[in-house]
Tab-separated table of C-alpha atoms in Angstrom:
chain	number	residue	atom	x	y	z
A	1	ASP	CA	13.412	15.066	-24.948
A	2	ALA	CA	12.441	18.096	-22.916
A	3	LYS	CA	13.688	17.933	-19.323
A	4	THR	CA	12.464	19.228	-15.994
A	5	THR	CA	14.375	20.664	-13.043
A	6	GLN	CA	13.155	20.322	-9.473
A	7	PRO	CA	14.692	20.941	-6.047
A	8	ASN	CA	16.046	17.741	-4.528
A	9	SER	CA	14.109	18.106	-1.293
A	10	MET	CA	11.614	20.270	0.541
A	11	GLU	CA	10.125	20.329	4.000
A	12	SER	CA	6.690	21.322	5.124
A	13	ASN	CA	4.696	21.403	8.322
A	14	GLU	CA	1.546	19.375	8.592
A	15	GLU	CA	-1.646	21.193	7.602
A	16	GLU	CA	0.256	23.972	5.846
A	17	PRO	CA	0.235	24.560	2.084
A	18	VAL	CA	3.145	23.290	0.021
A	19	HIS	CA	4.355	24.760	-3.258
A	20	LEU	CA	6.549	22.430	-5.280
A	21	PRO	CA	8.282	24.212	-8.183
A	22	CYS	CA	9.354	22.807	-11.524
A	23	ASN	CA	11.244	24.364	-14.412
A	24	HIS	CA	10.816	23.082	-17.961
A	25	SER	CA	12.288	25.753	-20.183
A	26	THR	CA	12.550	23.505	-23.272
A	27	ILE	CA	8.911	22.416	-23.229
A	28	SER	CA	7.294	22.105	-26.637
A	29	GLY	CA	3.806	23.125	-27.583
A	30	THR	CA	2.374	19.603	-27.436
A	31	ASP	CA	3.991	18.518	-24.149
A	32	TYR	CA	1.636	18.036	-21.243
A	33	ILE	CA	2.907	18.758	-17.723
A	34	HIS	CA	2.268	15.873	-15.367
A	35	TRP	CA	2.892	15.413	-11.673
A	36	TYR	CA	3.234	12.020	-10.080
A	37	ARG	CA	4.288	10.998	-6.622
A	38	GLN	CA	5.838	7.843	-5.325
A	39	LEU	CA	5.526	6.555	-1.815
A	40	PRO	CA	8.073	4.038	-0.531
A	41	SER	CA	7.714	0.563	-2.020
A	42	GLN	CA	4.936	1.625	-4.379
A	43	GLY	CA	4.618	2.509	-8.034
A	44	PRO	CA	4.168	6.171	-8.971
A	45	GLU	CA	0.728	7.618	-8.424
A	46	TYR	CA	-0.856	10.223	-10.663
A	47	VAL	CA	-1.461	13.596	-9.020
A	48	ILE	CA	-2.474	16.058	-11.725
A	49	HIS	CA	-1.683	17.191	-15.258
A	50	GLY	CA	-2.316	20.149	-17.539
A	51	LEU	CA	-1.387	21.777	-20.817
A	52	THR	CA	-1.786	25.547	-20.557
A	53	SER	CA	-4.416	26.476	-18.001
A	54	ASN	CA	-4.268	26.051	-14.242
A	55	VAL	CA	-5.893	22.833	-13.059
A	56	ASN	CA	-7.505	21.739	-9.815
A	57	ASN	CA	-8.525	18.327	-8.564
A	58	ARG	CA	-9.240	16.734	-5.219
A	59	MET	CA	-5.572	16.103	-4.557
A	60	ALA	CA	-3.850	19.300	-5.640
A	61	SER	CA	-3.697	22.335	-7.892
A	62	LEU	CA	-1.350	22.916	-10.799
A	63	ALA	CA	-0.315	26.460	-11.635
A	64	ILE	CA	1.292	26.831	-15.068
A	65	ALA	CA	3.265	29.930	-16.010
A	66	GLU	CA	2.005	31.901	-18.958
A	67	ASP	CA	5.083	31.020	-21.037
A	68	ARG	CA	4.773	27.384	-19.860
A	69	LYS	CA	8.438	27.272	-18.877
A	70	SER	CA	7.643	26.560	-15.263
A	71	SER	CA	4.866	25.178	-13.126
A	72	THR	CA	4.027	24.732	-9.453
A	73	LEU	CA	2.230	21.895	-7.746
A	74	ILE	CA	0.217	23.134	-4.784
A	75	LEU	CA	-0.854	20.859	-1.965
A	76	HIS	CA	-3.341	22.930	-0.021
A	77	ARG	CA	-2.951	21.241	3.357
A	78	ALA	CA	-0.071	18.825	3.693
A	79	THR	CA	-0.607	15.675	5.692
A	80	LEU	CA	1.903	13.091	6.845
A	81	ARG	CA	0.619	10.813	4.072
A	82	ASP	CA	1.803	13.361	1.496
A	83	ALA	CA	5.437	12.617	2.315
A	84	ALA	CA	6.750	11.171	-0.951
A	85	VAL	CA	8.949	11.829	-3.961
A	86	TYR	CA	7.136	14.192	-6.325
A	87	TYR	CA	7.980	14.047	-10.012
A	88	CYS	CA	7.300	16.784	-12.512
A	89	ILE	CA	7.178	15.176	-15.951
A	90	LEU	CA	6.629	16.236	-19.523
A	91	SER	CA	4.756	13.723	-21.619
A	92	TYR	CA	6.292	13.207	-25.012
A	93	GLY	CA	3.829	14.823	-27.376
A	94	ASN	CA	0.631	12.799	-27.448
A	95	THR	CA	2.226	9.507	-26.465
A	96	GLY	CA	2.346	7.709	-23.154
A	97	LYS	CA	6.101	8.212	-22.830
A	98	LEU	CA	6.978	9.932	-19.548
A	99	ILE	CA	10.492	11.191	-18.864
A	100	PHE	CA	11.109	11.237	-15.121
A	101	GLY	CA	13.696	13.478	-13.486
A	102	GLN	CA	15.103	12.997	-9.999
A	103	GLY	CA	12.028	14.451	-8.328
A	104	THR	CA	11.584	16.362	-5.084
A	105	THR	CA	11.523	14.464	-1.816
A	106	LEU	CA	8.887	16.105	0.357
A	107	GLN	CA	9.131	15.709	4.099
A	108	VAL	CA	6.111	16.637	6.184
A	109	LYS	CA	6.717	17.406	9.829
A	110	PRO	CA	3.984	16.958	12.431
B	1	LYS	CA	-12.170	-1.412	-11.879
B	2	ALA	CA	-9.072	-3.552	-11.470
B	3	GLY	CA	-5.730	-1.766	-11.537
B	4	VAL	CA	-2.586	-2.573	-13.452
B	5	THR	CA	-1.364	-6.045	-12.593
B	6	GLN	CA	2.248	-7.073	-12.889
B	7	THR	CA	3.518	-10.592	-12.470
B	8	PRO	CA	5.550	-11.908	-10.874
B	9	ARG	CA	6.123	-9.473	-7.997
B	10	TYR	CA	9.569	-10.797	-7.194
B	11	LEU	CA	12.087	-12.704	-9.259
B	12	ILE	CA	15.629	-13.938	-8.747
B	13	LYS	CA	17.651	-14.902	-11.789
B	14	THR	CA	21.252	-15.818	-12.542
B	15	ARG	CA	23.550	-13.850	-14.826
B	16	GLY	CA	23.199	-14.958	-18.423
B	17	GLN	CA	19.620	-16.163	-18.062
B	18	GLN	CA	16.633	-14.477	-19.646
B	19	VAL	CA	13.436	-13.284	-18.016
B	20	THR	CA	9.922	-12.383	-19.094
B	21	LEU	CA	7.753	-9.991	-17.119
B	22	SER	CA	4.038	-9.566	-17.642
B	23	CYS	CA	1.712	-6.582	-17.376
B	24	SER	CA	-2.079	-6.548	-17.591
B	25	PRO	CA	-3.343	-2.990	-18.130
B	26	ILE	CA	-6.581	-1.505	-16.954
B	27	SER	CA	-9.459	-2.687	-19.091
B	28	GLY	CA	-9.888	-0.419	-22.107
B	29	HIS	CA	-6.404	1.070	-21.959
B	30	ARG	CA	-4.421	0.604	-25.130
B	31	SER	CA	-1.131	2.231	-24.167
B	32	VAL	CA	1.325	0.290	-22.041
B	33	SER	CA	4.704	1.672	-21.026
B	34	TRP	CA	7.581	0.050	-19.190
B	35	TYR	CA	10.060	1.702	-16.822
B	36	GLN	CA	13.152	0.593	-14.963
B	37	GLN	CA	13.823	2.033	-11.519
B	38	THR	CA	17.193	1.775	-9.793
B	39	PRO	CA	18.627	3.762	-6.871
B	40	GLY	CA	21.353	5.212	-9.055
B	41	GLN	CA	19.463	6.068	-12.255
B	42	GLY	CA	15.960	6.654	-10.949
B	43	LEU	CA	12.994	5.947	-13.193
B	44	GLN	CA	13.958	5.391	-16.818
B	45	PHE	CA	11.630	4.861	-19.742
B	46	LEU	CA	12.100	1.555	-21.551
B	47	PHE	CA	9.407	1.472	-24.239
B	48	GLU	CA	5.774	2.134	-24.969
B	49	TYR	CA	3.291	0.016	-26.878
B	50	PHE	CA	0.043	1.200	-28.351
B	51	SER	CA	-2.330	-1.131	-30.184
B	52	GLU	CA	0.341	-3.849	-30.463
B	53	THR	CA	2.913	-1.472	-31.991
B	54	GLN	CA	6.002	-0.133	-30.297
B	55	ARG	CA	5.551	3.620	-30.433
B	56	ASN	CA	8.522	4.825	-28.391
B	57	LYS	CA	11.754	3.289	-27.191
B	58	GLY	CA	14.143	4.469	-24.512
B	59	ASN	CA	17.904	4.282	-24.505
B	60	PHE	CA	18.381	0.661	-23.519
B	61	PRO	CA	20.365	-2.106	-25.249
B	62	GLY	CA	18.692	-4.568	-27.569
B	63	ARG	CA	18.645	-7.180	-24.786
B	64	PHE	CA	15.518	-5.403	-23.593
B	65	SER	CA	12.493	-6.115	-25.735
B	66	GLY	CA	8.765	-6.168	-25.411
B	67	ARG	CA	5.523	-6.890	-27.118
B	68	GLN	CA	1.848	-6.211	-26.763
B	69	PHE	CA	-0.981	-8.585	-27.490
B	70	SER	CA	-4.365	-7.882	-29.037
B	71	ASN	CA	-5.960	-7.712	-25.569
B	72	SER	CA	-3.407	-4.975	-24.648
B	73	ARG	CA	-1.540	-7.204	-22.225
B	74	SER	CA	2.175	-6.655	-22.529
B	75	GLU	CA	5.338	-8.568	-21.829
B	76	MET	CA	8.904	-7.428	-21.595
B	77	ASN	CA	11.878	-9.692	-22.006
B	78	VAL	CA	15.453	-9.243	-20.916
B	79	SER	CA	17.983	-11.649	-22.385
B	80	THR	CA	21.498	-12.422	-21.176
B	81	LEU	CA	20.892	-10.872	-17.785
B	82	GLU	CA	23.589	-8.777	-16.160
B	83	LEU	CA	23.989	-7.821	-12.514
B	84	GLY	CA	23.137	-4.240	-13.443
B	85	ASP	CA	19.697	-5.320	-14.627
B	86	SER	CA	18.649	-5.748	-11.013
B	87	ALA	CA	15.876	-3.220	-10.598
B	88	LEU	CA	12.214	-2.567	-10.058
B	89	TYR	CA	10.406	-2.840	-13.387
B	90	LEU	CA	7.226	-0.830	-13.560
B	91	CYS	CA	4.446	-0.986	-16.074
B	92	ALA	CA	1.944	1.804	-16.674
B	93	SER	CA	-1.222	1.904	-18.729
B	94	SER	CA	-3.145	4.873	-20.014
B	95	GLY	CA	-6.165	5.605	-22.112
B	96	LEU	CA	-6.111	8.536	-24.450
B	97	GLN	CA	-2.387	8.630	-25.085
B	98	GLY	CA	-0.457	11.324	-23.231
B	99	ARG	CA	-3.495	13.394	-22.437
B	100	THR	CA	-4.657	11.335	-19.544
B	101	GLU	CA	-3.203	9.918	-16.400
B	102	ALA	CA	-1.081	6.813	-16.394
B	103	PHE	CA	-1.759	4.101	-13.868
B	104	PHE	CA	1.240	2.232	-12.562
B	105	GLY	CA	1.425	-1.301	-11.296
B	106	GLN	CA	3.256	-2.327	-8.142
B	107	GLY	CA	6.212	-3.465	-10.186
B	108	THR	CA	8.339	-6.571	-10.488
B	109	ARG	CA	11.457	-6.627	-8.346
B	110	LEU	CA	14.152	-8.425	-10.357
B	111	THR	CA	17.346	-9.498	-8.661
B	112	VAL	CA	20.178	-10.864	-10.778
B	113	VAL	CA	22.794	-12.876	-8.912
């Protein structure tokens, strides 16, 4: 299974943009890149996903490198409610199997 | 629409017993996956069911099993419980296989004593 590598933790100031990096050098052509986040005492929550092109939604943007070996989740204006563990995940081909890494713990300072 | 529902939310069992956890996916979703979350190992994939067939299986012993019914509801069973099975068990459902988002339930907190 292809794996992802993320920094253990990051800090951000409230209302500033946050760029969360992820490396996935062994990604295969059919693997989708997903981002989920998990707040304390809750199940993971979907943030965004993409295959090759950059993606935007109401929560965030996903920038995918041209060779697909890395990606960056962009939160445009961090709020205190964005403090969570962020997971960069590769879905296993076309299945629902998600392989979670250790994730990045994001702290947002007021 | 209703989210993913897992029951029970909390469970305490004794070593050696067995346990069955239930997951009701979002209406229309045919893929159901199960995950185990512990402080030491993080989130680990257990298995995935799609249209009543197990499509993927993680690296867990045979004591962990599951099934999916025709209405897409899924159950997972753990036999001969061990202390190390204490964890949060999460279920996720999704629509069009890996191309769409997965919705997670709140989980079942299992404590083995």
